[in-house]
C-alpha cells in the first residue's frame, strides 16, 4: 500500500502572488539572462555565430525566386487553359489560389 512519506522539515516561504505585468517582466528577465549566458558560453568556446538568420533568409529567397522562375517557364510552354484545376475535397469547388497555374486571360 501507500508508504507514509516523511514530511519535509524545511519551511516554505510564501511570497505574495505576482501581478500579470510582474510575471511577464520576471519571465522576460529570466529569458534575457539565459540568452546572455548562452552567448557568453559561445564566446568563450570561440564559436560565436553571426547573422545566421540573415543568411538563411537570403538563401530561402534565392530558392523561392529560382522556383518561381522555373514555374513561369513551365507555364509558358503549355497553354494554361488546359491545366486541370485541383478540386477542393471539402467545398466541391475549384481551388484557384495555387500559384502553380497561370491562366491566360
PDB file of N, CA and C in Angstrom:
ATOM      1  N   UNK A   1       0.842  -1.201   0.000  1.00  0.00           N
ATOM      2  CA  UNK A   1       0.000   0.000   0.000  1.00  0.00           C
ATOM      3  C   UNK A   1       0.882   1.258   0.000  1.00  0.00           C
ATOM      4  N   UNK A   2       0.251   2.391   0.302  1.00  0.00           N
ATOM      5  CA  UNK A   2       0.993   3.653   0.278  1.00  0.00           C
ATOM      6  C   UNK A   2       1.934   3.765   1.467  1.00  0.00           C
ATOM      7  N   UNK A   3       3.182   4.117   1.178  1.00  0.00           N
ATOM      8  CA  UNK A   3       4.146   4.331   2.257  1.00  0.00           C
ATOM      9  C   UNK A   3       3.931   5.726   2.820  1.00  0.00           C
ATOM     10  N   UNK A   4       3.916   5.832   4.141  1.00  0.00           N
ATOM     11  CA  UNK A   4       3.822   7.196   4.696  1.00  0.00           C
ATOM     12  C   UNK A   4       5.170   7.903   4.527  1.00  0.00           C
ATOM     13  N   UNK A   5       5.199   8.921   3.705  1.00  0.00           N
ATOM     14  CA  UNK A   5       6.454   9.624   3.469  1.00  0.00           C
ATOM     15  C   UNK A   5       6.748  10.569   4.612  1.00  0.00           C
ATOM     16  N   UNK A   6       8.044  10.746   4.878  1.00  0.00           N
ATOM     17  CA  UNK A   6       8.435  11.658   5.942  1.00  0.00           C
ATOM     18  C   UNK A   6       8.206  13.089   5.472  1.00  0.00           C
ATOM     19  N   UNK A   7       7.555  13.858   6.302  1.00  0.00           N
ATOM     20  CA  UNK A   7       7.265  15.249   5.946  1.00  0.00           C
ATOM     21  C   UNK A   7       8.551  16.070   5.978  1.00  0.00           C
ATOM     22  N   UNK A   8       8.683  16.964   5.044  1.00  0.00           N
ATOM     23  CA  UNK A   8       9.860  17.822   4.976  1.00  0.00           C
ATOM     24  C   UNK A   8       9.824  18.820   6.124  1.00  0.00           C
ATOM     25  N   UNK A   9      11.004  19.040   6.729  1.00  0.00           N
ATOM     26  CA  UNK A   9      11.050  19.962   7.865  1.00  0.00           C
ATOM     27  C   UNK A   9      11.375  21.382   7.413  1.00  0.00           C
ATOM     28  N   UNK A  10      11.701  21.541   6.131  1.00  0.00           N
ATOM     29  CA  UNK A  10      12.036  22.873   5.622  1.00  0.00           C
ATOM     30  C   UNK A  10      10.749  23.663   5.432  1.00  0.00           C
ATOM     31  N   UNK A  11      10.717  24.856   6.016  1.00  0.00           N
ATOM     32  CA  UNK A  11       9.529  25.695   5.879  1.00  0.00           C
ATOM     33  C   UNK A  11       9.606  26.458   4.568  1.00  0.00           C
ATOM     34  N   UNK A  12       8.528  26.456   3.850  1.00  0.00           N
ATOM     35  CA  UNK A  12       8.486  27.180   2.585  1.00  0.00           C
ATOM     36  C   UNK A  12       8.061  28.616   2.843  1.00  0.00           C
ATOM     37  N   UNK A  13       8.717  29.537   2.138  1.00  0.00           N
ATOM     38  CA  UNK A  13       8.363  30.945   2.262  1.00  0.00           C
ATOM     39  C   UNK A  13       7.312  31.249   1.211  1.00  0.00           C
ATOM     40  N   UNK A  14       6.190  31.742   1.642  1.00  0.00           N
ATOM     41  CA  UNK A  14       5.124  32.062   0.694  1.00  0.00           C
ATOM     42  C   UNK A  14       5.200  33.527   0.308  1.00  0.00           C
ATOM     43  N   UNK A  15       5.490  33.751  -0.979  1.00  0.00           N
ATOM     44  CA  UNK A  15       5.528  35.123  -1.477  1.00  0.00           C
ATOM     45  C   UNK A  15       4.138  35.505  -1.950  1.00  0.00           C
ATOM     46  N   UNK A  16       3.806  36.799  -1.850  1.00  0.00           N
ATOM     47  CA  UNK A  16       2.507  37.222  -2.383  1.00  0.00           C
ATOM     48  C   UNK A  16       2.484  37.004  -3.896  1.00  0.00           C
ATOM     49  N   UNK A  17       1.345  36.646  -4.464  1.00  0.00           N
ATOM     50  CA  UNK A  17       1.295  36.365  -5.902  1.00  0.00           C
ATOM     51  C   UNK A  17       1.640  37.602  -6.733  1.00  0.00           C
ATOM     52  N   UNK A  18       2.316  37.371  -7.855  1.00  0.00           N
ATOM     53  CA  UNK A  18       2.721  38.480  -8.718  1.00  0.00           C
ATOM     54  C   UNK A  18       1.576  38.894  -9.632  1.00  0.00           C
ATOM     55  N   UNK A  19       1.575  40.166  -9.983  1.00  0.00           N
ATOM     56  CA  UNK A  19       0.580  40.646 -10.941  1.00  0.00           C
ATOM     57  C   UNK A  19       0.998  40.160 -12.330  1.00  0.00           C
ATOM     58  N   UNK A  20       0.057  40.117 -13.280  1.00  0.00           N
ATOM     59  CA  UNK A  20       0.420  39.657 -14.632  1.00  0.00           C
ATOM     60  C   UNK A  20       1.604  40.409 -15.242  1.00  0.00           C
ATOM     61  N   UNK A  21       1.667  41.732 -15.003  1.00  0.00           N
ATOM     62  CA  UNK A  21       2.775  42.523 -15.552  1.00  0.00           C
ATOM     63  C   UNK A  21       4.098  42.079 -14.935  1.00  0.00           C
ATOM     64  N   UNK A  22       4.070  41.873 -13.599  1.00  0.00           N
ATOM     65  CA  UNK A  22       5.286  41.448 -12.902  1.00  0.00           C
ATOM     66  C   UNK A  22       5.731  40.076 -13.393  1.00  0.00           C
ATOM     67  N   UNK A  23       4.735  39.195 -13.607  1.00  0.00           N
ATOM     68  CA  UNK A  23       5.027  37.841 -14.097  1.00  0.00           C
ATOM     69  C   UNK A  23       5.765  37.922 -15.428  1.00  0.00           C
ATOM     70  N   UNK A  24       5.206  38.760 -16.335  1.00  0.00           N
ATOM     71  CA  UNK A  24       5.809  38.918 -17.660  1.00  0.00           C
ATOM     72  C   UNK A  24       7.226  39.478 -17.558  1.00  0.00           C
ATOM     73  N   UNK A  25       7.383  40.477 -16.687  1.00  0.00           N
ATOM     74  CA  UNK A  25       8.688  41.110 -16.521  1.00  0.00           C
ATOM     75  C   UNK A  25       9.709  40.093 -16.013  1.00  0.00           C
ATOM     76  N   UNK A  26       9.269  39.270 -15.055  1.00  0.00           N
ATOM     77  CA  UNK A  26      10.149  38.251 -14.471  1.00  0.00           C
ATOM     78  C   UNK A  26      10.582  37.255 -15.547  1.00  0.00           C
ATOM     79  N   UNK A  27       9.605  36.822 -16.350  1.00  0.00           N
ATOM     80  CA  UNK A  27       9.854  35.857 -17.416  1.00  0.00           C
ATOM     81  C   UNK A  27      10.841  36.444 -18.430  1.00  0.00           C
ATOM     82  N   UNK A  28      10.581  37.718 -18.793  1.00  0.00           N
ATOM     83  CA  UNK A  28      11.429  38.401 -19.766  1.00  0.00           C
ATOM     84  C   UNK A  28      12.870  38.471 -19.276  1.00  0.00           C
ATOM     85  N   UNK A  29      13.001  38.836 -17.993  1.00  0.00           N
ATOM     86  CA  UNK A  29      14.322  38.976 -17.377  1.00  0.00           C
ATOM     87  C   UNK A  29      15.050  37.631 -17.367  1.00  0.00           C
ATOM     88  N   UNK A  30      14.299  36.587 -17.017  1.00  0.00           N
ATOM     89  CA  UNK A  30      14.861  35.235 -16.951  1.00  0.00           C
ATOM     90  C   UNK A  30      15.372  34.811 -18.331  1.00  0.00           C
ATOM     91  N   UNK A  31      14.535  35.049 -19.351  1.00  0.00           N
ATOM     92  CA  UNK A  31      14.910  34.686 -20.715  1.00  0.00           C
ATOM     93  C   UNK A  31      16.127  35.470 -21.194  1.00  0.00           C
ATOM     94  N   UNK A  32      16.153  36.768 -20.818  1.00  0.00           N
ATOM     95  CA  UNK A  32      17.267  37.622 -21.219  1.00  0.00           C
ATOM     96  C   UNK A  32      18.564  37.090 -20.622  1.00  0.00           C
ATOM     97  N   UNK A  33      18.489  36.735 -19.334  1.00  0.00           N
ATOM     98  CA  UNK A  33      19.657  36.211 -18.636  1.00  0.00           C
ATOM     99  C   UNK A  33      20.142  34.915 -19.299  1.00  0.00           C
ATOM    100  N   UNK A  34      19.179  34.050 -19.652  1.00  0.00           N
ATOM    101  CA  UNK A  34      19.524  32.781 -20.304  1.00  0.00           C
ATOM    102  C   UNK A  34      20.229  33.028 -21.633  1.00  0.00           C
ATOM    103  N   UNK A  35      19.678  33.985 -22.399  1.00  0.00           N
ATOM    104  CA  UNK A  35      20.268  34.337 -23.689  1.00  0.00           C
ATOM    105  C   UNK A  35      21.701  34.831 -23.527  1.00  0.00           C
ATOM    106  N   UNK A  36      21.886  35.728 -22.533  1.00  0.00           N
ATOM    107  CA  UNK A  36      23.205  36.304 -22.285  1.00  0.00           C
ATOM    108  C   UNK A  36      24.205  35.204 -21.926  1.00  0.00           C
ATOM    109  N   UNK A  37      23.765  34.267 -21.073  1.00  0.00           N
ATOM    110  CA  UNK A  37      24.631  33.162 -20.663  1.00  0.00           C
ATOM    111  C   UNK A  37      25.040  32.323 -21.866  1.00  0.00           C
ATOM    112  N   UNK A  38      24.056  32.068 -22.728  1.00  0.00           N
ATOM    113  CA  UNK A  38      24.282  31.261 -23.918  1.00  0.00           C
ATOM    114  C   UNK A  38      25.346  31.929 -24.793  1.00  0.00           C
ATOM    115  N   UNK A  39      25.187  33.241 -24.995  1.00  0.00           N
ATOM    116  CA  UNK A  39      26.113  33.998 -25.830  1.00  0.00           C
ATOM    117  C   UNK A  39      27.507  33.993 -25.209  1.00  0.00           C
ATOM    118  N   UNK A  40      27.561  34.177 -23.879  1.00  0.00           N
ATOM    119  CA  UNK A  40      28.845  34.200 -23.180  1.00  0.00           C
ATOM    120  C   UNK A  40      29.552  32.854 -23.324  1.00  0.00           C
ATOM    121  N   UNK A  41      28.768  31.775 -23.200  1.00  0.00           N
ATOM    122  CA  UNK A  41      29.333  30.428 -23.313  1.00  0.00           C
ATOM    123  C   UNK A  41      29.905  30.213 -24.719  1.00  0.00           C
ATOM    124  N   UNK A  42      29.157  30.660 -25.726  1.00  0.00           N
ATOM    125  CA  UNK A  42      29.609  30.534 -27.113  1.00  0.00           C
ATOM    126  C   UNK A  42      30.895  31.327 -27.333  1.00  0.00           C
ATOM    127  N   UNK A  43      30.939  32.511 -26.710  1.00  0.00           N
ATOM    128  CA  UNK A  43      32.092  33.389 -26.888  1.00  0.00           C
ATOM    129  C   UNK A  43      33.350  32.707 -26.365  1.00  0.00           C
ATOM    130  N   UNK A  44      33.241  32.125 -25.162  1.00  0.00           N
ATOM    131  CA  UNK A  44      34.441  31.521 -24.584  1.00  0.00           C
ATOM    132  C   UNK A  44      34.820  30.228 -25.308  1.00  0.00           C
ATOM    133  N   UNK A  45      33.843  29.605 -25.966  1.00  0.00           N
ATOM    134  CA  UNK A  45      34.172  28.421 -26.764  1.00  0.00           C
ATOM    135  C   UNK A  45      34.705  28.841 -28.134  1.00  0.00           C
ATOM    136  N   UNK A  46      34.617  30.133 -28.402  1.00  0.00           N
ATOM    137  CA  UNK A  46      35.144  30.669 -29.654  1.00  0.00           C
ATOM    138  C   UNK A  46      34.321  30.292 -30.858  1.00  0.00           C
ATOM    139  N   UNK A  47      33.036  30.123 -30.664  1.00  0.00           N
ATOM    140  CA  UNK A  47      32.198  29.837 -31.836  1.00  0.00           C
ATOM    141  C   UNK A  47      30.943  30.700 -31.791  1.00  0.00           C
ATOM    142  N   UNK A  48      31.177  31.982 -31.824  1.00  0.00           N
ATOM    143  CA  UNK A  48      30.071  32.927 -31.801  1.00  0.00           C
ATOM    144  C   UNK A  48      29.477  32.999 -33.201  1.00  0.00           C
ATOM    145  N   UNK A  49      28.213  32.689 -33.289  1.00  0.00           N
ATOM    146  CA  UNK A  49      27.569  32.706 -34.610  1.00  0.00           C
ATOM    147  C   UNK A  49      27.090  34.115 -34.929  1.00  0.00           C
ATOM    148  N   UNK A  50      27.239  34.505 -36.197  1.00  0.00           N
ATOM    149  CA  UNK A  50      26.767  35.825 -36.579  1.00  0.00           C
ATOM    150  C   UNK A  50      25.778  35.748 -37.717  1.00  0.00           C
ATOM    151  N   UNK A  51      24.683  36.426 -37.528  1.00  0.00           N
ATOM    152  CA  UNK A  51      23.705  36.657 -38.592  1.00  0.00           C
ATOM    153  C   UNK A  51      23.288  35.408 -39.346  1.00  0.00           C
ATOM    154  N   UNK A  52      23.069  34.318 -38.630  1.00  0.00           N
ATOM    155  CA  UNK A  52      22.647  33.101 -39.333  1.00  0.00           C
ATOM    156  C   UNK A  52      21.276  33.308 -39.954  1.00  0.00           C
ATOM    157  N   UNK A  53      20.426  34.068 -39.252  1.00  0.00           N
ATOM    158  CA  UNK A  53      19.062  34.259 -39.756  1.00  0.00           C
ATOM    159  C   UNK A  53      19.076  34.988 -41.089  1.00  0.00           C
ATOM    160  N   UNK A  54      19.949  35.975 -41.218  1.00  0.00           N
ATOM    161  CA  UNK A  54      20.025  36.749 -42.458  1.00  0.00           C
ATOM    162  C   UNK A  54      20.432  35.840 -43.609  1.00  0.00           C
ATOM    163  N   UNK A  55      21.457  35.008 -43.356  1.00  0.00           N
ATOM    164  CA  UNK A  55      21.938  34.090 -44.390  1.00  0.00           C
ATOM    165  C   UNK A  55      20.828  33.132 -44.793  1.00  0.00           C
ATOM    166  N   UNK A  56      20.151  32.565 -43.778  1.00  0.00           N
ATOM    167  CA  UNK A  56      19.059  31.630 -44.053  1.00  0.00           C
ATOM    168  C   UNK A  56      17.989  32.300 -44.900  1.00  0.00           C
ATOM    169  N   UNK A  57      17.640  33.524 -44.516  1.00  0.00           N
ATOM    170  CA  UNK A  57      16.580  34.253 -45.207  1.00  0.00           C
ATOM    171  C   UNK A  57      16.947  34.467 -46.676  1.00  0.00           C
ATOM    172  N   UNK A  58      18.189  34.908 -46.933  1.00  0.00           N
ATOM    173  CA  UNK A  58      18.579  35.176 -48.321  1.00  0.00           C
ATOM    174  C   UNK A  58      18.589  33.890 -49.134  1.00  0.00           C
ATOM    175  N   UNK A  59      19.070  32.794 -48.512  1.00  0.00           N
ATOM    176  CA  UNK A  59      19.078  31.509 -49.222  1.00  0.00           C
ATOM    177  C   UNK A  59      17.662  31.113 -49.592  1.00  0.00           C
ATOM    178  N   UNK A  60      16.757  31.294 -48.619  1.00  0.00           N
ATOM    179  CA  UNK A  60      15.353  30.939 -48.837  1.00  0.00           C
ATOM    180  C   UNK A  60      14.780  31.760 -49.990  1.00  0.00           C
ATOM    181  N   UNK A  61      15.072  33.056 -49.979  1.00  0.00           N
ATOM    182  CA  UNK A  61      14.555  33.938 -51.024  1.00  0.00           C
ATOM    183  C   UNK A  61      15.121  33.562 -52.392  1.00  0.00           C
ATOM    184  N   UNK A  62      16.410  33.206 -52.417  1.00  0.00           N
ATOM    185  CA  UNK A  62      17.025  32.788 -53.685  1.00  0.00           C
ATOM    186  C   UNK A  62      16.332  31.551 -54.233  1.00  0.00           C
ATOM    187  N   UNK A  63      16.121  30.571 -53.338  1.00  0.00           N
ATOM    188  CA  UNK A  63      15.467  29.329 -53.761  1.00  0.00           C
ATOM    189  C   UNK A  63      14.073  29.606 -54.276  1.00  0.00           C
ATOM    190  N   UNK A  64      13.356  30.493 -53.567  1.00  0.00           N
ATOM    191  CA  UNK A  64      11.986  30.812 -53.961  1.00  0.00           C
ATOM    192  C   UNK A  64      11.956  31.465 -55.345  1.00  0.00           C
ATOM    193  N   UNK A  65      12.888  32.390 -55.567  1.00  0.00           N
ATOM    194  CA  UNK A  65      12.950  33.093 -56.854  1.00  0.00           C
ATOM    195  C   UNK A  65      13.230  32.102 -57.976  1.00  0.00           C
ATOM    196  N   UNK A  66      14.169  31.174 -57.711  1.00  0.00           N
ATOM    197  CA  UNK A  66      14.521  30.169 -58.717  1.00  0.00           C
ATOM    198  C   UNK A  66      13.312  29.306 -59.047  1.00  0.00           C
ATOM    199  N   UNK A  67      12.609  28.884 -57.992  1.00  0.00           N
ATOM    200  CA  UNK A  67      11.442  28.014 -58.163  1.00  0.00           C
ATOM    201  C   UNK A  67      10.362  28.726 -58.974  1.00  0.00           C
ATOM    202  N   UNK A  68      10.104  29.993 -58.634  1.00  0.00           N
ATOM    203  CA  UNK A  68       9.057  30.741 -59.333  1.00  0.00           C
ATOM    204  C   UNK A  68       9.424  30.954 -60.801  1.00  0.00           C
ATOM    205  N   UNK A  69      10.710  31.180 -61.063  1.00  0.00           N
ATOM    206  CA  UNK A  69      11.159  31.366 -62.442  1.00  0.00           C
ATOM    207  C   UNK A  69      10.940  30.084 -63.236  1.00  0.00           C
ATOM    208  N   UNK A  70      11.254  28.948 -62.593  1.00  0.00           N
ATOM    209  CA  UNK A  70      11.087  27.656 -63.259  1.00  0.00           C
ATOM    210  C   UNK A  70       9.610  27.414 -63.569  1.00  0.00           C
ATOM    211  N   UNK A  71       8.747  27.746 -62.605  1.00  0.00           N
ATOM    212  CA  UNK A  71       7.310  27.546 -62.806  1.00  0.00           C
ATOM    213  C   UNK A  71       6.792  28.406 -63.948  1.00  0.00           C
ATOM    214  N   UNK A  72       7.302  29.626 -64.039  1.00  0.00           N
ATOM    215  CA  UNK A  72       6.880  30.507 -65.128  1.00  0.00           C
ATOM    216  C   UNK A  72       7.282  29.920 -66.470  1.00  0.00           C
ATOM    217  N   UNK A  73       8.491  29.363 -66.526  1.00  0.00           N
ATOM    218  CA  UNK A  73       8.962  28.735 -67.765  1.00  0.00           C
ATOM    219  C   UNK A  73       8.052  27.586 -68.167  1.00  0.00           C
ATOM    220  N   UNK A  74       7.724  26.745 -67.181  1.00  0.00           N
ATOM    221  CA  UNK A  74       6.856  25.590 -67.434  1.00  0.00           C
ATOM    222  C   UNK A  74       5.501  26.065 -67.933  1.00  0.00           C
ATOM    223  N   UNK A  75       4.977  27.114 -67.288  1.00  0.00           N
ATOM    224  CA  UNK A  75       3.659  27.611 -67.667  1.00  0.00           C
ATOM    225  C   UNK A  75       3.663  28.311 -69.024  1.00  0.00           C
ATOM    226  N   UNK A  76       4.825  28.823 -69.433  1.00  0.00           N
ATOM    227  CA  UNK A  76       4.908  29.449 -70.748  1.00  0.00           C
ATOM    228  C   UNK A  76       4.829  28.400 -71.851  1.00  0.00           C
ATOM    229  N   UNK A  77       5.395  27.228 -71.573  1.00  0.00           N
ATOM    230  CA  UNK A  77       5.449  26.176 -72.592  1.00  0.00           C
ATOM    231  C   UNK A  77       4.089  25.589 -72.903  1.00  0.00           C
ATOM    232  N   UNK A  78       3.270  25.399 -71.872  1.00  0.00           N
ATOM    233  CA  UNK A  78       1.973  24.770 -72.151  1.00  0.00           C
ATOM    234  C   UNK A  78       0.847  25.783 -72.002  1.00  0.00           C
ATOM    235  N   UNK A  79      -0.168  25.708 -72.855  1.00  0.00           N
ATOM    236  CA  UNK A  79      -1.285  26.642 -72.729  1.00  0.00           C
ATOM    237  C   UNK A  79      -2.002  26.425 -71.401  1.00  0.00           C
ATOM    238  N   UNK A  80      -2.219  27.509 -70.697  1.00  0.00           N
ATOM    239  CA  UNK A  80      -2.710  27.388 -69.330  1.00  0.00           C
ATOM    240  C   UNK A  80      -4.174  26.963 -69.248  1.00  0.00           C
ATOM    241  N   UNK A  81      -4.935  27.138 -70.353  1.00  0.00           N
ATOM    242  CA  UNK A  81      -6.356  26.789 -70.263  1.00  0.00           C
ATOM    243  C   UNK A  81      -6.560  25.298 -70.028  1.00  0.00           C
ATOM    244  N   UNK A  82      -5.592  24.482 -70.476  1.00  0.00           N
ATOM    245  CA  UNK A  82      -5.784  23.040 -70.380  1.00  0.00           C
ATOM    246  C   UNK A  82      -5.304  22.453 -69.059  1.00  0.00           C
ATOM    247  N   UNK A  83      -4.812  23.315 -68.171  1.00  0.00           N
ATOM    248  CA  UNK A  83      -4.341  22.801 -66.885  1.00  0.00           C
ATOM    249  C   UNK A  83      -5.549  22.473 -66.032  1.00  0.00           C
ATOM    250  N   UNK A  84      -5.612  21.233 -65.554  1.00  0.00           N
ATOM    251  CA  UNK A  84      -6.742  20.834 -64.717  1.00  0.00           C
ATOM    252  C   UNK A  84      -6.614  21.506 -63.362  1.00  0.00           C
ATOM    253  N   UNK A  85      -7.703  22.096 -62.918  1.00  0.00           N
ATOM    254  CA  UNK A  85      -7.681  22.742 -61.608  1.00  0.00           C
ATOM    255  C   UNK A  85      -7.856  21.701 -60.520  1.00  0.00           C
ATOM    256  N   UNK A  86      -7.121  21.840 -59.420  1.00  0.00           N
ATOM    257  CA  UNK A  86      -7.347  20.903 -58.325  1.00  0.00           C
ATOM    258  C   UNK A  86      -8.694  21.202 -57.675  1.00  0.00           C
ATOM    259  N   UNK A  87      -9.450  20.169 -57.400  1.00  0.00           N
ATOM    260  CA  UNK A  87     -10.773  20.370 -56.805  1.00  0.00           C
ATOM    261  C   UNK A  87     -10.671  20.228 -55.288  1.00  0.00           C
ATOM    262  N   UNK A  88     -11.334  21.145 -54.585  1.00  0.00           N
ATOM    263  CA  UNK A  88     -11.320  21.086 -53.130  1.00  0.00           C
ATOM    264  C   UNK A  88     -12.195  19.929 -52.670  1.00  0.00           C
ATOM    265  N   UNK A  89     -11.669  19.118 -51.759  1.00  0.00           N
ATOM    266  CA  UNK A  89     -12.426  17.949 -51.306  1.00  0.00           C
ATOM    267  C   UNK A  89     -13.595  18.342 -50.409  1.00  0.00           C
ATOM    268  N   UNK A  90     -13.430  19.420 -49.647  1.00  0.00           N
ATOM    269  CA  UNK A  90     -14.471  19.785 -48.685  1.00  0.00           C
ATOM    270  C   UNK A  90     -15.592  20.586 -49.323  1.00  0.00           C
ATOM    271  N   UNK A  91     -15.243  21.624 -50.105  1.00  0.00           N
ATOM    272  CA  UNK A  91     -16.288  22.512 -50.614  1.00  0.00           C
ATOM    273  C   UNK A  91     -16.814  22.083 -51.977  1.00  0.00           C
ATOM    274  N   UNK A  92     -16.066  21.246 -52.680  1.00  0.00           N
ATOM    275  CA  UNK A  92     -16.504  20.821 -54.003  1.00  0.00           C
ATOM    276  C   UNK A  92     -16.324  21.904 -55.049  1.00  0.00           C
ATOM    277  N   UNK A  93     -15.495  22.906 -54.728  1.00  0.00           N
ATOM    278  CA  UNK A  93     -15.249  23.967 -55.705  1.00  0.00           C
ATOM    279  C   UNK A  93     -13.791  23.899 -56.130  1.00  0.00           C
ATOM    280  N   UNK A  94     -13.447  24.633 -57.172  1.00  0.00           N
ATOM    281  CA  UNK A  94     -12.077  24.607 -57.648  1.00  0.00           C
ATOM    282  C   UNK A  94     -11.189  25.497 -56.796  1.00  0.00           C
ATOM    283  N   UNK A  95      -9.972  25.045 -56.593  1.00  0.00           N
ATOM    284  CA  UNK A  95      -9.014  25.862 -55.857  1.00  0.00           C
ATOM    285  C   UNK A  95      -8.251  26.696 -56.878  1.00  0.00           C
ATOM    286  N   UNK A  96      -8.373  28.006 -56.786  1.00  0.00           N
ATOM    287  CA  UNK A  96      -7.697  28.860 -57.768  1.00  0.00           C
ATOM    288  C   UNK A  96      -6.565  29.643 -57.131  1.00  0.00           C
ATOM    289  N   UNK A  97      -6.309  29.416 -55.855  1.00  0.00           N
ATOM    290  CA  UNK A  97      -5.301  30.223 -55.175  1.00  0.00           C
ATOM    291  C   UNK A  97      -3.896  29.680 -55.353  1.00  0.00           C
ATOM    292  N   UNK A  98      -3.758  28.452 -55.896  1.00  0.00           N
ATOM    293  CA  UNK A  98      -2.414  27.897 -56.039  1.00  0.00           C
ATOM    294  C   UNK A  98      -1.644  28.692 -57.078  1.00  0.00           C
ATOM    295  N   UNK A  99      -0.383  28.980 -56.756  1.00  0.00           N
ATOM    296  CA  UNK A  99       0.448  29.808 -57.620  1.00  0.00           C
ATOM    297  C   UNK A  99       0.893  29.047 -58.858  1.00  0.00           C
ATOM    298  N   UNK A 100       0.764  27.724 -58.831  1.00  0.00           N
ATOM    299  CA  UNK A 100       1.340  26.902 -59.874  1.00  0.00           C
ATOM    300  C   UNK A 100       0.721  27.164 -61.241  1.00  0.00           C
ATOM    301  N   UNK A 101      -0.526  27.602 -61.236  1.00  0.00           N
ATOM    302  CA  UNK A 101      -1.221  27.729 -62.515  1.00  0.00           C
ATOM    303  C   UNK A 101      -1.364  29.190 -62.902  1.00  0.00           C
ATOM    304  N   UNK A 102      -0.910  29.526 -64.087  1.00  0.00           N
ATOM    305  CA  UNK A 102      -1.068  30.880 -64.599  1.00  0.00           C
ATOM    306  C   UNK A 102      -2.093  30.793 -65.714  1.00  0.00           C
ATOM    307  N   UNK A 103      -3.126  31.601 -65.619  1.00  0.00           N
ATOM    308  CA  UNK A 103      -4.189  31.491 -66.618  1.00  0.00           C
ATOM    309  C   UNK A 103      -4.086  32.597 -67.646  1.00  0.00           C
ATOM    310  N   UNK A 104      -4.291  32.208 -68.896  1.00  0.00           N
ATOM    311  CA  UNK A 104      -4.338  33.212 -69.952  1.00  0.00           C
ATOM    312  C   UNK A 104      -5.710  33.871 -69.900  1.00  0.00           C
ATOM    313  N   UNK A 105      -5.692  35.193 -69.829  1.00  0.00           N
ATOM    314  CA  UNK A 105      -6.984  35.886 -69.724  1.00  0.00           C
ATOM    315  C   UNK A 105      -7.429  36.344 -71.093  1.00  0.00           C
TER     316      UNK A 105
END
